[in-house]
Short mmCIF file of C-alpha atoms in Angstrom, two decimals:
data_model
loop_
_atom_site.label_atom_id
_atom_site.label_comp_id
_atom_site.label_asym_id
_atom_site.label_seq_id
_atom_site.Cartn_x
_atom_site.Cartn_y
_atom_site.Cartn_z
CA MET X 18 -80.08 42.70 146.77
CA ILE X 19 -77.57 45.39 147.58
CA ARG X 20 -74.95 44.15 145.16
CA ARG X 21 -77.68 44.20 142.41
CA LYS X 22 -78.22 47.70 143.22
CA LEU X 23 -74.58 48.19 143.19
CA ALA X 24 -74.16 46.68 140.08
CA LEU X 25 -76.76 48.84 137.97
CA VAL X 26 -75.64 52.07 139.29
CA LEU X 27 -72.30 50.88 138.60
CA PHE X 28 -73.54 50.36 134.98
CA ALA X 29 -75.29 53.73 134.94
CA ALA X 30 -72.42 55.70 136.18
CA THR X 31 -69.83 53.84 133.90
CA ALA X 32 -72.38 54.35 130.87
CA LEU X 33 -72.50 58.07 131.31
CA VAL X 34 -68.69 58.47 131.35
CA TYR X 35 -68.44 56.57 128.14
CA MET X 36 -71.07 58.64 126.75
CA LEU X 37 -69.35 61.72 127.99
CA THR X 38 -66.05 60.63 126.23
CA ALA X 39 -67.81 59.16 123.17
CA PRO X 40 -66.42 60.60 119.82
CA GLY X 41 -69.98 61.04 118.17
CA HIS X 42 -68.52 59.87 114.69
CA LEU X 43 -67.51 56.38 113.42
CA GLY X 44 -63.71 56.35 113.08
CA THR X 45 -63.30 52.70 111.73
CA VAL X 46 -64.34 51.51 108.30
CA ASP X 47 -65.41 48.42 109.79
CA MET X 48 -68.26 49.63 111.81
CA ARG X 49 -68.97 51.69 108.81
CA ALA X 50 -69.42 48.35 106.59
CA GLU X 51 -71.64 46.80 109.54
CA LEU X 52 -73.55 49.82 109.77
CA ALA X 53 -74.30 49.73 106.17
CA VAL X 54 -75.54 46.26 106.47
CA ALA X 55 -77.84 47.24 109.26
CA GLN X 56 -79.16 50.14 107.16
CA SER X 57 -79.57 47.87 104.20
CA MET X 58 -81.72 45.41 106.48
CA VAL X 59 -83.75 48.41 107.45
CA SER X 60 -84.09 50.04 104.32
CA LYS X 61 -84.17 47.21 101.72
CA ALA X 62 -84.36 43.94 103.45
CA ASP X 63 -81.13 42.55 102.19
CA PHE X 64 -77.34 42.58 103.27
CA THR X 65 -75.91 44.56 100.79
CA VAL X 66 -73.16 47.46 101.42
CA SER X 67 -73.70 50.59 99.46
CA GLN X 68 -71.33 53.66 99.19
CA ASP X 69 -73.24 56.61 101.31
CA LEU X 70 -70.92 59.69 101.61
CA PRO X 71 -68.17 60.62 99.21
CA PHE X 72 -64.54 60.38 99.94
CA VAL X 73 -65.67 57.81 102.91
CA THR X 74 -64.57 54.31 102.57
CA VAL X 75 -67.03 51.57 103.08
CA PRO X 76 -65.27 48.30 102.56
CA TYR X 77 -66.85 45.47 100.93
CA VAL X 78 -66.24 42.31 99.06
CA VAL X 79 -67.76 41.31 95.71
CA ALA X 80 -69.94 38.07 95.88
CA PRO X 81 -70.18 35.81 92.99
CA ASN X 82 -73.57 37.22 92.20
CA GLY X 83 -71.77 40.60 91.65
CA GLU X 84 -73.27 42.23 94.85
CA HIS X 85 -71.23 43.95 97.31
CA TYR X 86 -71.14 42.29 100.92
CA SER X 87 -69.33 43.19 104.08
CA ASP X 88 -66.71 40.49 105.24
CA HIS X 89 -67.86 40.90 108.74
CA GLU X 90 -69.97 38.49 110.59
CA ILE X 91 -73.85 39.47 111.17
CA GLY X 92 -73.74 40.01 115.17
CA GLN X 93 -72.75 43.73 115.19
CA SER X 94 -75.17 44.65 112.19
CA LEU X 95 -78.05 43.46 114.29
CA LEU X 96 -76.78 45.57 117.35
CA LEU X 97 -76.57 48.62 114.99
CA LEU X 98 -80.20 48.26 113.78
CA PRO X 99 -81.17 50.85 116.09
CA ALA X 100 -78.80 53.34 115.07
CA ALA X 101 -80.11 52.18 111.34
CA LEU X 102 -83.58 53.22 112.33
CA VAL X 103 -82.23 56.51 113.79
CA GLY X 104 -80.86 57.22 110.16
CA ARG X 105 -84.07 55.72 108.59
CA ILE X 106 -86.06 58.36 110.63
CA ALA X 107 -83.94 61.13 109.86
CA GLY X 108 -84.71 60.51 106.30
CA CYS X 109 -82.50 57.71 104.81
CA THR X 110 -84.80 55.78 103.07
CA ASN X 111 -82.06 54.49 100.70
CA PRO X 112 -78.43 53.68 102.09
CA SER X 113 -76.97 54.18 98.52
CA SER X 114 -78.49 57.81 98.52
CA CYS X 115 -78.73 58.90 102.08
CA PRO X 116 -78.77 62.43 103.05
CA ALA X 117 -75.60 63.76 104.66
CA THR X 118 -77.34 64.88 107.66
CA ALA X 119 -79.39 61.55 108.11
CA GLN X 120 -76.10 59.54 107.90
CA HIS X 121 -74.26 61.94 110.41
CA ASP X 122 -77.25 61.12 112.79
CA ALA X 123 -77.05 57.48 111.93
CA GLU X 124 -73.46 57.50 112.60
CA PHE X 125 -73.61 59.41 115.80
CA ALA X 126 -75.82 56.89 117.19
CA ALA X 127 -73.87 53.96 116.11
CA SER X 128 -70.66 55.68 117.73
CA LEU X 129 -72.62 55.06 121.33
CA LEU X 130 -72.89 51.38 120.85
CA ASP X 131 -69.50 50.16 122.20
CA GLY X 132 -69.91 52.75 125.27
CA LEU X 133 -72.79 51.14 126.42
CA ALA X 134 -71.66 47.56 125.64
CA ALA X 135 -68.27 48.27 127.69
CA ALA X 136 -70.32 49.83 130.49
CA VAL X 137 -72.45 46.36 130.67
CA ALA X 138 -68.91 44.31 130.96
CA VAL X 139 -67.83 46.65 133.90
CA MET X 140 -70.96 45.49 135.67
CA LEU X 141 -70.30 41.84 134.91
CA MET X 142 -66.95 42.13 135.83
CA PHE X 143 -68.20 43.38 139.58
CA LEU X 144 -70.64 40.67 139.52
CA LEU X 145 -68.21 38.01 138.63
CA ALA X 146 -65.77 39.09 141.36
CA SER X 147 -68.58 38.86 143.68
CA GLU X 148 -69.62 35.70 142.51
CA LEU X 149 -66.20 34.16 143.31
CA GLY X 150 -66.39 35.26 146.91
CA ALA X 151 -64.97 38.79 146.95
CA GLU X 152 -66.15 41.43 149.35
CA ILE X 153 -67.73 44.59 147.79
CA GLY X 154 -64.65 46.87 147.83
CA PRO X 155 -62.43 44.46 145.96
CA SER X 156 -65.21 43.65 143.58
CA LEU X 157 -65.84 47.22 142.55
CA VAL X 158 -62.15 47.93 142.86
CA LEU X 159 -61.66 45.46 139.97
CA ALA X 160 -64.42 46.53 137.98
CA LEU X 161 -63.22 50.07 137.99
CA LEU X 162 -59.87 49.02 137.13
CA PHE X 163 -61.02 46.89 134.30
CA GLY X 164 -63.26 49.97 133.02
CA PHE X 165 -60.77 52.61 133.02
CA THR X 166 -56.93 51.43 133.31
CA THR X 167 -57.16 48.98 130.27
CA ILE X 168 -57.75 49.34 126.70
CA GLU X 169 -61.43 48.57 127.43
CA TRP X 170 -62.10 52.32 127.88
CA ALA X 171 -60.27 53.07 124.80
CA TYR X 172 -62.67 50.50 122.76
CA ALA X 173 -65.58 52.01 124.43
CA HIS X 174 -64.60 55.04 122.41
CA ASP X 175 -63.21 53.51 119.25
CA ALA X 176 -65.90 51.51 117.46
CA PHE X 177 -65.06 47.95 116.58
CA ASP X 178 -67.00 44.59 116.95
CA VAL X 179 -64.16 43.68 119.53
CA GLY X 180 -65.94 45.80 122.25
CA PRO X 181 -69.19 43.99 122.25
CA THR X 182 -67.30 40.68 121.94
CA THR X 183 -65.58 41.41 125.06
CA THR X 184 -68.89 41.93 126.85
CA ALA X 185 -70.20 38.71 125.35
CA LEU X 186 -67.33 36.64 126.26
CA LEU X 187 -67.35 37.86 129.90
CA LEU X 188 -70.94 37.33 130.01
CA MET X 189 -70.36 33.72 129.02
CA LEU X 190 -67.65 33.18 132.07
CA PHE X 191 -69.81 34.95 134.38
CA ALA X 192 -72.98 32.92 133.60
CA VAL X 193 -71.09 29.68 133.32
CA VAL X 194 -69.32 30.02 136.45
CA ARG X 195 -72.63 31.08 138.48
CA GLY X 196 -74.33 28.26 136.74
CA LEU X 197 -71.83 25.79 137.96
CA ARG X 198 -71.52 27.18 141.48
CA ARG X 199 -75.57 27.24 141.64
CA ASP X 200 -76.14 24.19 139.88
CA SER X 201 -78.20 26.50 137.40
CA MET X 202 -79.33 25.04 134.09
CA ARG X 203 -80.84 28.71 133.62
CA TRP X 204 -77.37 30.16 134.00
CA LEU X 205 -76.10 27.61 131.87
CA LEU X 206 -78.36 28.49 129.02
CA ILE X 207 -77.43 32.24 129.51
CA GLY X 208 -73.82 31.14 129.11
CA GLY X 209 -74.56 29.42 125.65
CA VAL X 210 -76.50 32.41 124.51
CA ALA X 211 -73.72 34.65 125.46
CA ALA X 212 -71.17 32.32 123.52
CA GLY X 213 -73.38 32.21 120.95
CA ALA X 214 -73.54 35.86 120.51
CA ALA X 215 -69.86 36.19 120.61
CA VAL X 216 -69.69 33.73 117.54
CA ALA X 217 -72.31 35.78 115.77
CA LEU X 218 -69.95 38.87 116.32
CA ARG X 219 -66.81 37.43 115.65
CA LEU X 220 -66.25 33.95 114.26
CA PRO X 221 -62.70 33.37 116.07
CA SER X 222 -64.63 33.37 119.34
CA LEU X 223 -64.72 29.56 118.67
CA VAL X 224 -61.00 29.52 119.82
CA CYS X 225 -62.60 29.99 123.52
CA LEU X 226 -65.43 27.52 123.49
CA PRO X 227 -63.51 24.13 123.64
CA PHE X 228 -61.85 25.40 126.92
CA ILE X 229 -65.41 26.42 128.54
CA ALA X 230 -66.66 23.03 127.75
CA ALA X 231 -63.79 21.29 129.40
CA TYR X 232 -64.48 23.71 132.31
CA VAL X 233 -67.96 22.66 132.52
CA VAL X 234 -66.80 18.80 132.50
CA THR X 235 -64.12 18.93 134.87
CA SER X 236 -66.48 20.96 137.40
CA THR X 237 -69.46 17.99 137.24
CA TRP X 238 -67.67 14.94 136.17
CA ARG X 239 -68.20 13.94 139.88
CA GLN X 240 -72.00 14.04 139.32
CA GLY X 241 -71.68 11.40 136.46
CA ILE X 242 -71.36 11.47 132.65
CA VAL X 243 -74.95 12.09 132.08
CA ALA X 244 -75.10 15.26 134.32
CA SER X 245 -71.74 16.48 132.24
CA LEU X 246 -73.49 16.12 128.90
CA ARG X 247 -76.74 17.57 130.02
CA ARG X 248 -74.71 20.72 130.86
CA LEU X 249 -72.72 20.63 127.74
CA ALA X 250 -76.13 20.35 125.65
CA VAL X 251 -77.72 23.34 127.49
CA LEU X 252 -74.45 25.36 126.80
CA GLY X 253 -73.99 24.18 123.50
CA GLY X 254 -77.36 24.65 122.14
CA PRO X 255 -77.33 28.23 121.45
CA VAL X 256 -74.04 27.92 120.10
CA ALA X 257 -75.31 25.62 117.51
CA ALA X 258 -77.96 28.05 116.84
CA ALA X 259 -75.63 30.76 116.30
CA LEU X 260 -73.22 28.78 113.94
CA ILE X 261 -76.52 27.85 111.94
CA LEU X 262 -77.23 31.71 111.53
CA VAL X 263 -73.56 32.34 110.71
CA ALA X 264 -73.85 29.60 107.94
CA TRP X 265 -77.09 30.89 106.50
CA TYR X 266 -75.90 34.63 106.46
CA ASN X 267 -72.56 32.97 104.43
CA TRP X 268 -75.02 30.91 102.35
CA VAL X 269 -77.35 33.86 101.49
CA ARG X 270 -74.32 36.25 100.57
CA PHE X 271 -71.85 34.22 98.71
CA GLY X 272 -73.70 30.95 98.23
CA ASP X 273 -71.77 28.92 100.43
CA PRO X 274 -72.20 28.69 104.31
CA LEU X 275 -68.38 28.03 104.86
CA GLN X 276 -67.28 31.39 103.19
CA ALA X 277 -67.52 34.01 105.61
CA GLY X 278 -65.90 36.42 103.36
CA TYR X 279 -62.59 37.24 105.05
CA SER X 280 -60.62 35.25 102.25
CA LEU X 281 -62.18 37.63 99.27
CA ALA X 282 -60.97 40.76 101.08
CA SER X 283 -58.42 42.16 99.54
CA ASP X 284 -56.37 43.07 102.58
CA TYR X 285 -56.58 39.40 103.70
CA TYR X 286 -53.17 37.86 104.02
CA GLY X 287 -54.05 34.70 105.99
CA PHE X 288 -51.70 32.83 108.54
CA GLY X 289 -48.11 32.32 108.76
CA SER X 290 -45.71 31.58 111.66
CA PRO X 291 -46.93 32.63 115.05
CA LEU X 292 -43.65 33.59 116.74
CA SER X 293 -43.34 37.11 115.38
CA GLY X 294 -46.90 37.92 116.09
CA ILE X 295 -46.88 36.53 119.75
CA ALA X 296 -43.64 38.63 120.34
CA GLY X 297 -45.58 41.59 118.95
CA GLU X 298 -48.74 41.08 120.96
CA LEU X 299 -46.60 40.80 124.08
CA PHE X 300 -43.83 42.89 123.89
CA SER X 301 -43.60 45.50 121.02
CA PRO X 302 -43.39 48.93 121.70
CA GLY X 303 -46.51 49.39 119.00
CA ARG X 304 -49.03 46.69 120.11
CA SER X 305 -48.01 44.79 123.28
CA VAL X 306 -51.09 44.37 125.38
CA PHE X 307 -49.31 44.99 128.60
CA LEU X 308 -48.29 48.51 127.46
CA TYR X 309 -51.79 49.50 126.51
CA SER X 310 -53.10 47.92 129.63
CA PRO X 311 -50.56 48.36 132.10
CA ILE X 312 -52.29 47.06 135.33
CA LEU X 313 -52.39 43.51 133.50
CA VAL X 314 -48.44 43.34 134.83
CA ALA X 315 -49.72 43.40 138.24
CA ALA X 316 -52.46 40.66 137.59
CA LEU X 317 -49.97 38.08 136.23
CA ALA X 318 -48.66 38.20 140.26
CA GLY X 319 -52.15 37.09 141.28
CA LEU X 320 -52.22 33.97 139.40
CA PRO X 321 -50.61 31.67 141.81
CA LEU X 322 -53.16 33.03 144.36
CA LEU X 323 -56.15 32.48 142.01
CA TRP X 324 -54.82 28.60 140.94
CA ARG X 325 -54.82 27.95 144.90
CA ARG X 326 -58.55 28.52 145.12
CA TYR X 327 -59.78 28.01 141.72
CA ARG X 328 -57.98 25.83 139.94
CA ALA X 329 -60.18 24.59 137.13
CA LEU X 330 -61.16 28.22 136.71
CA THR X 331 -57.50 29.41 136.51
CA VAL X 332 -56.59 26.72 134.03
CA THR X 333 -59.48 27.70 131.89
CA ILE X 334 -58.71 31.36 131.61
CA VAL X 335 -55.16 31.03 131.18
CA ALA X 336 -55.93 28.45 128.26
CA ILE X 337 -58.41 30.83 126.46
CA VAL X 338 -55.87 33.70 126.72
CA VAL X 339 -52.85 31.58 125.59
CA ALA X 340 -55.17 30.15 122.90
CA ASN X 341 -56.10 33.75 121.34
CA VAL X 342 -52.44 34.84 121.63
CA VAL X 343 -51.52 32.05 119.64
CA PHE X 344 -54.35 31.97 117.20
CA TYR X 345 -54.01 35.90 116.25
CA GLY X 346 -50.17 35.63 116.55
CA ALA X 347 -50.34 33.56 113.53
CA TYR X 348 -52.35 35.88 111.53
CA VAL X 349 -49.94 37.70 108.95
CA GLU X 350 -51.53 41.05 109.89
CA TRP X 351 -51.40 40.13 113.81
CA TRP X 352 -51.39 43.63 114.69
CA GLY X 353 -55.05 44.41 113.59
CA GLY X 354 -54.72 46.92 110.98
CA TRP X 355 -56.11 50.54 111.26
CA ASP X 356 -56.66 50.59 114.79
CA TRP X 357 -55.07 51.31 118.62
CA GLY X 358 -53.14 48.93 120.22
CA PRO X 359 -53.81 45.12 120.15
CA ARG X 360 -57.37 45.19 119.14
CA TYR X 361 -57.41 41.19 118.44
CA LEU X 362 -56.89 40.73 122.30
CA VAL X 363 -58.99 43.27 123.55
CA PRO X 364 -61.95 40.55 124.33
CA MET X 365 -59.08 38.90 126.26
CA THR X 366 -58.84 41.54 128.79
CA PRO X 367 -61.55 40.39 131.44
CA PHE X 368 -59.60 37.16 131.50
CA LEU X 369 -56.12 38.92 131.81
CA ILE X 370 -57.18 41.07 134.54
CA LEU X 371 -59.26 38.79 136.65
CA PRO X 372 -56.40 37.15 138.58
CA LEU X 373 -55.60 40.70 140.17
CA LEU X 374 -58.83 39.79 142.13
CA PRO X 375 -56.96 37.83 145.29
CA LEU X 376 -54.35 40.59 145.05
CA LEU X 377 -57.22 43.18 145.81
CA GLN X 378 -58.75 40.77 148.52
CA ARG X 379 -55.53 40.56 150.47
CA TRP X 380 -54.63 44.69 150.09
CA GLY X 381 -53.67 45.19 153.50
CA ASP X 382 -51.40 42.02 153.47
CA LEU X 383 -49.34 43.23 150.35
CA PRO X 384 -45.83 44.92 150.72
CA ARG X 385 -46.22 48.69 150.44
CA ILE X 386 -43.79 48.41 147.28
CA ALA X 387 -46.44 46.03 145.83
CA ARG X 388 -49.31 48.54 146.81
CA GLY X 389 -47.40 51.25 145.18
CA ALA X 390 -46.75 49.29 141.96
CA ILE X 391 -50.35 48.61 141.86
CA TYR X 392 -51.36 52.40 142.06
CA GLY X 393 -48.77 53.41 139.56
CA LEU X 394 -49.59 50.83 137.03
CA ALA X 395 -53.36 51.87 137.32
CA ALA X 396 -52.37 55.67 137.14
CA VAL X 397 -50.41 55.15 133.99
CA GLY X 398 -53.12 52.81 132.41
CA VAL X 399 -55.71 55.87 132.88
CA LEU X 400 -53.08 58.21 131.16
CA VAL X 401 -52.81 55.77 128.14
CA GLN X 402 -56.68 55.47 127.48
CA LEU X 403 -56.99 59.11 127.82
CA LEU X 404 -54.25 59.39 125.36
CA ASP X 405 -56.36 57.50 122.57
CA ILE X 406 -59.73 59.13 123.66
CA SER X 407 -58.37 62.55 123.52
CA VAL X 408 -57.04 62.19 119.87
CA ASP X 409 -58.52 60.64 116.61
CA PHE X 410 -56.40 57.40 116.05
CA GLN X 411 -57.17 57.71 112.38
CA HIS X 412 -55.65 61.06 111.93
CA GLN X 413 -52.46 59.94 113.67
CA LEU X 414 -52.14 56.88 111.45
CA GLN X 415 -52.66 58.93 108.46
CA LEU X 416 -49.94 61.34 109.73
CA LEU X 417 -47.65 58.17 109.93
CA ARG X 418 -48.51 57.12 106.41
CA GLU X 419 -47.73 60.80 105.03
CA ALA X 420 -44.26 60.71 106.76
CA GLY X 421 -43.66 57.59 104.79
CA ALA X 422 -43.00 55.39 107.79
CA ALA X 423 -41.87 51.96 107.45
CA ALA X 424 -43.62 48.74 106.78
CA PRO X 425 -46.30 47.87 109.31
CA ASP X 426 -44.33 45.03 111.12
CA ALA X 427 -41.50 47.45 111.49
CA GLN X 428 -43.70 50.15 112.74
CA TRP X 429 -44.91 48.25 115.85
CA TRP X 430 -40.93 47.74 116.81
CA THR X 431 -40.50 51.45 116.36
CA VAL X 432 -40.95 53.37 119.48
CA GLN X 433 -41.67 56.72 117.60
CA TYR X 434 -44.08 54.94 115.48
CA SER X 435 -46.14 53.45 118.80
CA GLY X 436 -49.85 54.71 119.04
CA ILE X 437 -48.96 55.84 122.72
CA TRP X 438 -45.93 58.10 121.70
CA ARG X 439 -47.91 59.46 118.72
CA HIS X 440 -50.68 60.22 120.68
CA GLY X 441 -48.65 61.50 123.47
CA GLN X 442 -47.32 64.04 120.96
CA ALA X 443 -50.60 64.94 119.84
CA ALA X 444 -51.81 65.59 123.17
CA ALA X 445 -49.16 67.72 123.58
CA GLY X 446 -49.69 69.82 120.62
CA LEU X 447 -53.49 70.04 121.57
CA LEU X 448 -52.50 71.87 124.95
CA SER X 449 -50.04 74.20 123.05
CA GLY X 450 -52.60 74.73 120.01
CA SER X 451 -50.22 73.08 117.71
CA ALA X 452 -51.56 69.58 117.03
CA ALA X 453 -50.60 68.44 113.45
CA TYR X 454 -53.40 67.40 111.08
CA PRO X 455 -53.10 65.18 108.14
CA SER X 456 -54.07 67.43 105.09
CA SER X 457 -55.01 64.21 102.91
CA PHE X 458 -57.67 63.45 105.36
CA GLN X 459 -59.65 66.61 104.57
CA PHE X 460 -62.21 65.37 102.15
CA THR X 461 -63.04 62.61 104.30
CA ASP X 462 -63.58 64.80 107.12
CA LEU X 463 -65.71 67.51 105.14
CA SER X 464 -67.90 64.15 104.12
CA THR X 465 -68.41 63.13 107.77
CA ALA X 466 -68.71 67.33 108.79
CA MET X 467 -65.61 66.97 111.13
CA PRO X 468 -63.59 69.96 111.42
CA LEU X 469 -60.23 70.36 109.21
CA LYS X 470 -57.89 70.23 112.35
CA THR X 471 -57.05 68.22 115.18
CA VAL X 472 -59.28 68.68 118.06
CA LEU X 473 -60.35 66.79 121.40
CA ASP X 474 -62.05 63.46 119.94
CA VAL X 475 -65.26 63.87 121.82
CA TRP X 476 -68.74 64.74 120.50
CA TRP X 477 -69.61 68.02 122.47
CA VAL X 478 -66.18 69.70 121.34
CA TYR X 479 -67.51 68.67 117.49
CA ALA X 480 -70.94 69.96 118.46
CA TRP X 481 -69.53 73.20 119.75
CA ILE X 482 -67.64 73.69 116.53
CA ASP X 483 -70.62 72.97 114.39
CA GLY X 484 -72.37 75.83 116.38
CA VAL X 485 -74.69 74.18 119.06
CA SER X 486 -75.38 76.60 121.61
CA PRO X 487 -72.61 76.51 124.29
CA LEU X 488 -75.30 77.03 127.12
CA VAL X 489 -77.12 73.85 125.83
CA LEU X 490 -73.56 71.99 125.56
CA ILE X 491 -72.40 73.03 129.27
CA THR X 492 -75.91 72.14 130.76
CA VAL X 493 -75.85 68.98 129.17
CA VAL X 494 -72.04 67.94 130.00
CA VAL X 495 -72.21 69.49 133.66
CA GLY X 496 -75.40 67.82 134.32
CA ALA X 497 -73.85 64.33 133.22
CA VAL X 498 -70.58 64.75 135.37
CA ALA X 499 -72.96 65.59 138.52
CA VAL X 500 -74.98 62.68 138.07
CA VAL X 501 -71.58 60.61 137.90
CA VAL X 502 -70.40 62.20 140.86
CA GLY X 503 -73.56 61.60 143.01
CA LEU X 504 -73.93 57.91 141.97
CA ALA X 505 -70.19 57.42 142.44
CA ARG X 506 -70.71 58.99 146.07
CA TRP X 507 -73.55 56.63 146.72
CA VAL X 508 -71.75 53.63 145.66
CA TRP X 509 -69.03 54.81 147.84
CA ARG X 510 -70.96 55.08 150.92
CA THR X 511 -72.80 52.17 150.21
CA SER X 512 -70.17 49.80 149.68
CA VAL X 513 -68.49 50.95 152.96
CA VAL X 514 -71.68 50.61 155.13
CA SER X 515 -72.22 47.16 153.57
CA ALA X 516 -68.70 45.97 154.29
CA SER X 517 -68.58 47.75 157.76
CA ALA X 518 -71.84 45.65 158.44
CA ASP X 519 -70.62 42.46 157.15
CA LEU X 520 -67.44 42.83 159.28
CA ASP X 521 -69.81 43.35 162.36
CA GLN X 522 -71.62 40.28 161.80
CA GLN X 523 -68.55 38.25 161.43
CA GLU X 524 -67.18 39.77 164.78
CA GLU X 525 -70.62 38.81 166.23
CA ARG X 526 -70.00 35.15 165.30
CA VAL X 527 -66.60 35.02 166.57
CA SER X 528 -67.67 36.52 169.95
CA ALA X 529 -70.44 33.82 170.21
CA THR X 530 -67.90 30.92 169.68
CA PRO X 531 -65.84 29.71 172.88
CA ALA X 532 -62.71 31.46 173.05
CA HIS X 533 -60.43 28.27 173.21
CA SER X 534 -61.79 26.86 169.59
CA GLY X 535 -59.12 27.06 166.91
CA ARG X 536 -61.94 27.86 164.71
CA ALA X 537 -62.86 30.90 166.35
CA GLN X 538 -59.16 32.06 166.20
CA ARG X 539 -59.05 31.62 162.59
CA SER X 540 -62.37 33.71 162.32
CA ALA X 541 -61.17 36.44 164.34
CA ASP X 542 -57.93 36.65 161.91
CA LEU X 543 -60.03 36.36 158.95
CA ALA X 544 -62.04 39.42 160.27
CA LEU X 545 -59.17 41.50 161.15
CA ARG X 546 -57.74 40.79 157.68
CA LEU X 547 -60.69 42.05 155.91
CA ASP X 548 -60.65 45.10 157.96
CA GLU X 549 -57.41 45.90 157.00
CA ALA X 550 -58.35 45.24 153.39
CA LEU X 551 -60.91 47.61 153.42
CA GLN X 552 -58.70 50.14 155.34
CA GLY X 553 -56.48 49.85 152.59
CA LEU X 554 -58.51 50.20 149.86
CA GLY X 555 -60.78 53.04 151.06
CA GLY X 556 -59.09 54.73 153.65
CA ASN X 557 -59.45 55.20 157.53
CA ASP X 558 -61.21 58.50 157.38
CA VAL X 559 -64.45 57.32 155.44
CA SER X 560 -67.72 57.59 157.75
CA ASP X 561 -71.16 57.34 156.88
CA LYS X 562 -72.51 60.71 157.36
#
């Protein structure tokens, strides 16, 4: 019960932080297209895409019947229905002639979606670590490292469908692990629903599913082929339903259940050799997954420890990550286009960080240099995410274009073109009051009620510039921060008290066992290591007061 409360409070606190750092506007044309579909669903009961604001790009592809449609799956548009309803209530009855203020309201609501999805993912990471047998301390630390030192935070801020896809895939993994450990068909069904949601959000999520199916089979084969097939059927049923939904959506738009719209887009370049893409995803200054989430370097060191205890799970997550790296590396446009960091690999972040868990469980046994390295990587990771959050990445990419930067593939291999480098310069400019602004972007900013200068990319700064009462904004922001601090204190105190109670129970069991027993000695050693781990994670001066 205490872990459920901790999970819910962790969600609430994380969601508040993500809401405080939300931009309040849509910085991506992909999300605008998916929102446009949701608005058409609400207002016209169809799936067409309409241009709503002047000088604001809403990408589309032309179907054989001449209609304009998005080239994205239906999943994100379904999640954006509440934002479309906000716009409808504000006066947007026709997406093609939506009042500017109503469209701004809809986009503000849409900008909060990925933050809420990311907060759910952080909660799921805590629950997954707990399900794998970790104590509360290491589980909390892993979840917080995932939520605030990896690219997950950046994509809680930047609106793309990879954010909710990350949550869906993590829910799939957690539900399948719990379903297999507890022999629960209900949890396997939840895992199937999550897998289906991931497919409806991003069709390439299918790459992950054969490995999840293999994990289920290898974990249940001793129970017989019938038991394995039953579990696969429960897991696969919702996925089949999602594929039928996707096929129907394709047929309605393009008259072909297998035409998703990708190949109809002007910026679709197909597949090529994966070698350059893989190298770029892993090692390039502009898109390396390890530069944008430095803590993942430490997670690699935990793979052998995870393998010793959970071999099938370790093989599964490694296979999923490798398959996605190869698949997206084969894209000609492997870098993901107009975005921050390795966008296509964002859904792999939970799988990549999970091997860090056994290191956190053995924190007290780690050499001081190893602990220092993890601290350092975590601190750098927070800084990297803050660089993205502090500055609108669209402005920085537009400045790059205005400067006549080299071809995209060369950009990602040149340090000064890297998003981290450019955002670092922009953040320094913000502090000194001299941040560059792309003049060619001013008409788009005017249409979306954005200031014609580079400012901190959070909603309350824009609201202040737009004339909202400073007293109201200060009250809201300070109040939210106070709630976050209060929730964090409760989580800290509760986790320490719970861990101490668990340790006391272990010591009582040890004392009740004959001293000459080898099992008693091993239990005493385990209790000592747990105590050291807790002291290393939380410090020695924490008390319940």
